[in-house]
Amino acid sequence: NGSSSNLSVDESDGFENWKRRRRNTRVPRASLHNPLTESAWQRLFYSGIDQSLIAMTGFDHRSFRHLEDLFTPMFNRYTPWTDGRTMGIRRLENDISAKSCGRPRILDARMNLGIVLVWTRTRGAHRTLQLI
């Protein structure tokens, strides 16, 4: 037929729909959470819907997990601290997984990474950060 594309019309339409879904910035209903059982971030992340994660962080699940793999060791090794006058980041004597470094953290590495990425993507809009 002289066409340089190996895709049929149906396959091409499916690919265009896939691209359109990835560019869509709305968060689908399936990604909304039940506030009694989980946080909005947990629901959004565990829904597995790339469109939602891209809308909030700018990354799909595969890319986010890659960043998470790089971020988690640093998150477990360092902690913010203050002595009342100054603030900083210090290295923990033990990896956080050793469970001997003070109060337990409320948020894990995935949640912290998500908050930072949402903050940078939305320029720190409070209304957006309240969602997660």
PDB file of C-alpha atoms in Angstrom:
ATOM      1  CA  ASN A   1       0.000   0.000   0.000  1.00  0.00           C
ATOM      2  CA  GLY A   2       3.056   2.267  -0.070  1.00  0.00           C
ATOM      3  CA  SER A   3       2.723   3.234   3.606  1.00  0.00           C
ATOM      4  CA  SER A   4       5.986   3.496   5.523  1.00  0.00           C
ATOM      5  CA  SER A   5       4.239   2.613   8.801  1.00  0.00           C
ATOM      6  CA  ASN A   6       3.911  -1.002   9.909  1.00  0.00           C
ATOM      7  CA  LEU A   7       1.031  -0.111  12.268  1.00  0.00           C
ATOM      8  CA  SER A   8      -2.547  -0.821  11.281  1.00  0.00           C
ATOM      9  CA  VAL A   9      -5.195   1.844  11.803  1.00  0.00           C
ATOM     10  CA  ASP A  10      -6.373   0.134  15.018  1.00  0.00           C
ATOM     11  CA  GLU A  11      -2.848  -0.123  16.440  1.00  0.00           C
ATOM     12  CA  SER A  12      -2.126   3.491  15.498  1.00  0.00           C
ATOM     13  CA  ASP A  13      -5.305   4.698  17.227  1.00  0.00           C
ATOM     14  CA  GLY A  14      -4.337   2.728  20.339  1.00  0.00           C
ATOM     15  CA  PHE A  15      -0.899   4.328  20.337  1.00  0.00           C
ATOM     16  CA  GLU A  16      -2.392   7.802  19.939  1.00  0.00           C
ATOM     17  CA  ASN A  17      -4.787   7.104  22.838  1.00  0.00           C
ATOM     18  CA  TRP A  18      -1.853   5.956  24.964  1.00  0.00           C
ATOM     19  CA  LYS A  19       0.054   9.189  24.198  1.00  0.00           C
ATOM     20  CA  ARG A  20      -3.054  11.270  24.901  1.00  0.00           C
ATOM     21  CA  ARG A  21      -3.543   9.545  28.301  1.00  0.00           C
ATOM     22  CA  ARG A  22       0.082  10.205  29.282  1.00  0.00           C
ATOM     23  CA  ARG A  23      -0.279  13.924  28.487  1.00  0.00           C
ATOM     24  CA  ASN A  24      -3.594  14.261  30.338  1.00  0.00           C
ATOM     25  CA  THR A  25      -3.145  16.120  33.645  1.00  0.00           C
ATOM     26  CA  ARG A  26      -6.389  14.999  35.298  1.00  0.00           C
ATOM     27  CA  VAL A  27      -6.297  12.440  38.109  1.00  0.00           C
ATOM     28  CA  PRO A  28      -8.731   9.577  37.298  1.00  0.00           C
ATOM     29  CA  ARG A  29     -11.367   8.515  39.834  1.00  0.00           C
ATOM     30  CA  ALA A  30      -9.618   5.160  40.316  1.00  0.00           C
ATOM     31  CA  SER A  31      -6.690   7.052  41.841  1.00  0.00           C
ATOM     32  CA  LEU A  32      -8.761   8.893  44.450  1.00  0.00           C
ATOM     33  CA  HIS A  33      -8.464   7.589  48.003  1.00  0.00           C
ATOM     34  CA  ASN A  34     -10.631   6.588  50.932  1.00  0.00           C
ATOM     35  CA  PRO A  35      -9.444   8.948  53.715  1.00  0.00           C
ATOM     36  CA  LEU A  36     -10.323   6.388  56.398  1.00  0.00           C
ATOM     37  CA  THR A  37      -7.915   3.723  55.169  1.00  0.00           C
ATOM     38  CA  GLU A  38      -5.097   5.364  53.211  1.00  0.00           C
ATOM     39  CA  SER A  39      -3.459   8.631  52.270  1.00  0.00           C
ATOM     40  CA  ALA A  40      -4.108  10.227  48.909  1.00  0.00           C
ATOM     41  CA  TRP A  41      -0.470   9.605  48.005  1.00  0.00           C
ATOM     42  CA  GLN A  42      -0.742   5.887  48.780  1.00  0.00           C
ATOM     43  CA  ARG A  43      -3.875   5.552  46.673  1.00  0.00           C
ATOM     44  CA  LEU A  44      -2.394   7.500  43.793  1.00  0.00           C
ATOM     45  CA  PHE A  45       0.843   5.513  43.811  1.00  0.00           C
ATOM     46  CA  TYR A  46      -0.621   2.052  44.377  1.00  0.00           C
ATOM     47  CA  SER A  47      -3.354   2.567  41.763  1.00  0.00           C
ATOM     48  CA  GLY A  48      -0.610   1.877  39.221  1.00  0.00           C
ATOM     49  CA  ILE A  49      -2.047   4.487  36.861  1.00  0.00           C
ATOM     50  CA  ASP A  50       0.837   6.277  35.165  1.00  0.00           C
ATOM     51  CA  GLN A  51      -1.370   9.221  34.143  1.00  0.00           C
ATOM     52  CA  SER A  52      -1.994  10.116  37.794  1.00  0.00           C
ATOM     53  CA  LEU A  53       1.635   9.824  38.843  1.00  0.00           C
ATOM     54  CA  ILE A  54       2.797  11.846  35.842  1.00  0.00           C
ATOM     55  CA  ALA A  55       0.232  14.561  36.621  1.00  0.00           C
ATOM     56  CA  MET A  56       1.514  14.872  40.194  1.00  0.00           C
ATOM     57  CA  THR A  57       5.256  14.152  39.957  1.00  0.00           C
ATOM     58  CA  GLY A  58       6.170  14.330  36.281  1.00  0.00           C
ATOM     59  CA  PHE A  59       7.319  10.681  36.291  1.00  0.00           C
ATOM     60  CA  ASP A  60       5.658   7.407  35.372  1.00  0.00           C
ATOM     61  CA  HIS A  61       5.843   4.480  37.809  1.00  0.00           C
ATOM     62  CA  ARG A  62       8.887   2.895  36.186  1.00  0.00           C
ATOM     63  CA  SER A  63      10.882   6.134  36.316  1.00  0.00           C
ATOM     64  CA  PHE A  64       9.684   6.916  39.834  1.00  0.00           C
ATOM     65  CA  ARG A  65      10.806   3.495  41.076  1.00  0.00           C
ATOM     66  CA  HIS A  66      14.214   4.051  39.485  1.00  0.00           C
ATOM     67  CA  LEU A  67      14.550   7.372  41.349  1.00  0.00           C
ATOM     68  CA  GLU A  68      13.288   5.698  44.513  1.00  0.00           C
ATOM     69  CA  ASP A  69      16.002   3.037  44.234  1.00  0.00           C
ATOM     70  CA  LEU A  70      18.614   5.812  44.094  1.00  0.00           C
ATOM     71  CA  PHE A  71      16.990   7.927  46.831  1.00  0.00           C
ATOM     72  CA  THR A  72      16.187   5.288  49.486  1.00  0.00           C
ATOM     73  CA  PRO A  73      19.781   4.549  50.594  1.00  0.00           C
ATOM     74  CA  MET A  74      20.432   8.275  51.116  1.00  0.00           C
ATOM     75  CA  PHE A  75      17.126   8.698  52.942  1.00  0.00           C
ATOM     76  CA  ASN A  76      18.007   5.821  55.273  1.00  0.00           C
ATOM     77  CA  ARG A  77      21.539   7.109  55.916  1.00  0.00           C
ATOM     78  CA  TYR A  78      20.876  10.794  56.710  1.00  0.00           C
ATOM     79  CA  THR A  79      18.459  12.794  58.845  1.00  0.00           C
ATOM     80  CA  PRO A  80      17.610  16.466  59.289  1.00  0.00           C
ATOM     81  CA  TRP A  81      18.454  17.846  62.737  1.00  0.00           C
ATOM     82  CA  THR A  82      18.412  21.027  64.747  1.00  0.00           C
ATOM     83  CA  ASP A  83      19.902  22.174  68.035  1.00  0.00           C
ATOM     84  CA  GLY A  84      17.431  25.021  68.364  1.00  0.00           C
ATOM     85  CA  ARG A  85      19.681  27.593  66.687  1.00  0.00           C
ATOM     86  CA  THR A  86      20.938  25.899  63.556  1.00  0.00           C
ATOM     87  CA  MET A  87      19.604  23.248  61.232  1.00  0.00           C
ATOM     88  CA  GLY A  88      21.392  20.732  59.080  1.00  0.00           C
ATOM     89  CA  ILE A  89      21.588  17.202  57.803  1.00  0.00           C
ATOM     90  CA  ARG A  90      23.625  14.616  59.622  1.00  0.00           C
ATOM     91  CA  ARG A  91      24.651  11.076  58.917  1.00  0.00           C
ATOM     92  CA  LEU A  92      22.996   8.457  61.072  1.00  0.00           C
ATOM     93  CA  GLU A  93      25.336   6.195  63.023  1.00  0.00           C
ATOM     94  CA  ASN A  94      23.299   3.207  61.914  1.00  0.00           C
ATOM     95  CA  ASP A  95      21.245   2.744  58.807  1.00  0.00           C
ATOM     96  CA  ILE A  96      17.626   3.597  59.638  1.00  0.00           C
ATOM     97  CA  SER A  97      16.700  -0.028  59.001  1.00  0.00           C
ATOM     98  CA  ALA A  98      18.727  -0.951  62.128  1.00  0.00           C
ATOM     99  CA  LYS A  99      15.913   0.680  64.206  1.00  0.00           C
ATOM    100  CA  SER A 100      18.258   2.266  66.748  1.00  0.00           C
ATOM    101  CA  CYS A 101      18.239   5.909  65.767  1.00  0.00           C
ATOM    102  CA  GLY A 102      15.644   7.751  67.822  1.00  0.00           C
ATOM    103  CA  ARG A 103      12.016   8.249  66.999  1.00  0.00           C
ATOM    104  CA  PRO A 104      10.697   6.310  64.032  1.00  0.00           C
ATOM    105  CA  ARG A 105       9.935   8.290  60.921  1.00  0.00           C
ATOM    106  CA  ILE A 106       6.309   8.721  60.000  1.00  0.00           C
ATOM    107  CA  LEU A 107       6.978   8.920  56.258  1.00  0.00           C
ATOM    108  CA  ASP A 108       9.035   6.404  54.331  1.00  0.00           C
ATOM    109  CA  ALA A 109      11.434   7.140  51.480  1.00  0.00           C
ATOM    110  CA  ARG A 110       8.723   6.727  48.804  1.00  0.00           C
ATOM    111  CA  MET A 111       6.435   9.258  50.493  1.00  0.00           C
ATOM    112  CA  ASN A 112       9.253  11.761  50.994  1.00  0.00           C
ATOM    113  CA  LEU A 113      10.374  11.457  47.386  1.00  0.00           C
ATOM    114  CA  GLY A 114       6.780  11.882  46.247  1.00  0.00           C
ATOM    115  CA  ILE A 115       6.329  15.051  48.329  1.00  0.00           C
ATOM    116  CA  VAL A 116       9.524  16.583  46.947  1.00  0.00           C
ATOM    117  CA  LEU A 117       8.623  15.755  43.340  1.00  0.00           C
ATOM    118  CA  VAL A 118       5.061  17.069  43.731  1.00  0.00           C
ATOM    119  CA  TRP A 119       6.398  20.222  45.376  1.00  0.00           C
ATOM    120  CA  THR A 120       8.859  20.879  42.545  1.00  0.00           C
ATOM    121  CA  ARG A 121       6.294  20.063  39.837  1.00  0.00           C
ATOM    122  CA  THR A 122       3.600  22.303  41.331  1.00  0.00           C
ATOM    123  CA  ARG A 123       5.963  25.031  42.571  1.00  0.00           C
ATOM    124  CA  GLY A 124       4.915  24.278  46.124  1.00  0.00           C
ATOM    125  CA  ALA A 125       1.222  25.062  45.748  1.00  0.00           C
ATOM    126  CA  HIS A 126      -0.296  24.384  49.173  1.00  0.00           C
ATOM    127  CA  ARG A 127      -3.585  23.193  47.713  1.00  0.00           C
ATOM    128  CA  THR A 128      -1.739  20.468  45.809  1.00  0.00           C
ATOM    129  CA  LEU A 129       0.530  19.452  48.690  1.00  0.00           C
ATOM    130  CA  GLN A 130      -2.537  19.051  50.903  1.00  0.00           C
ATOM    131  CA  LEU A 131      -3.752  16.339  48.561  1.00  0.00           C
ATOM    132  CA  ILE A 132      -0.812  14.124  49.291  1.00  0.00           C
TER     133      ILE A 132
END
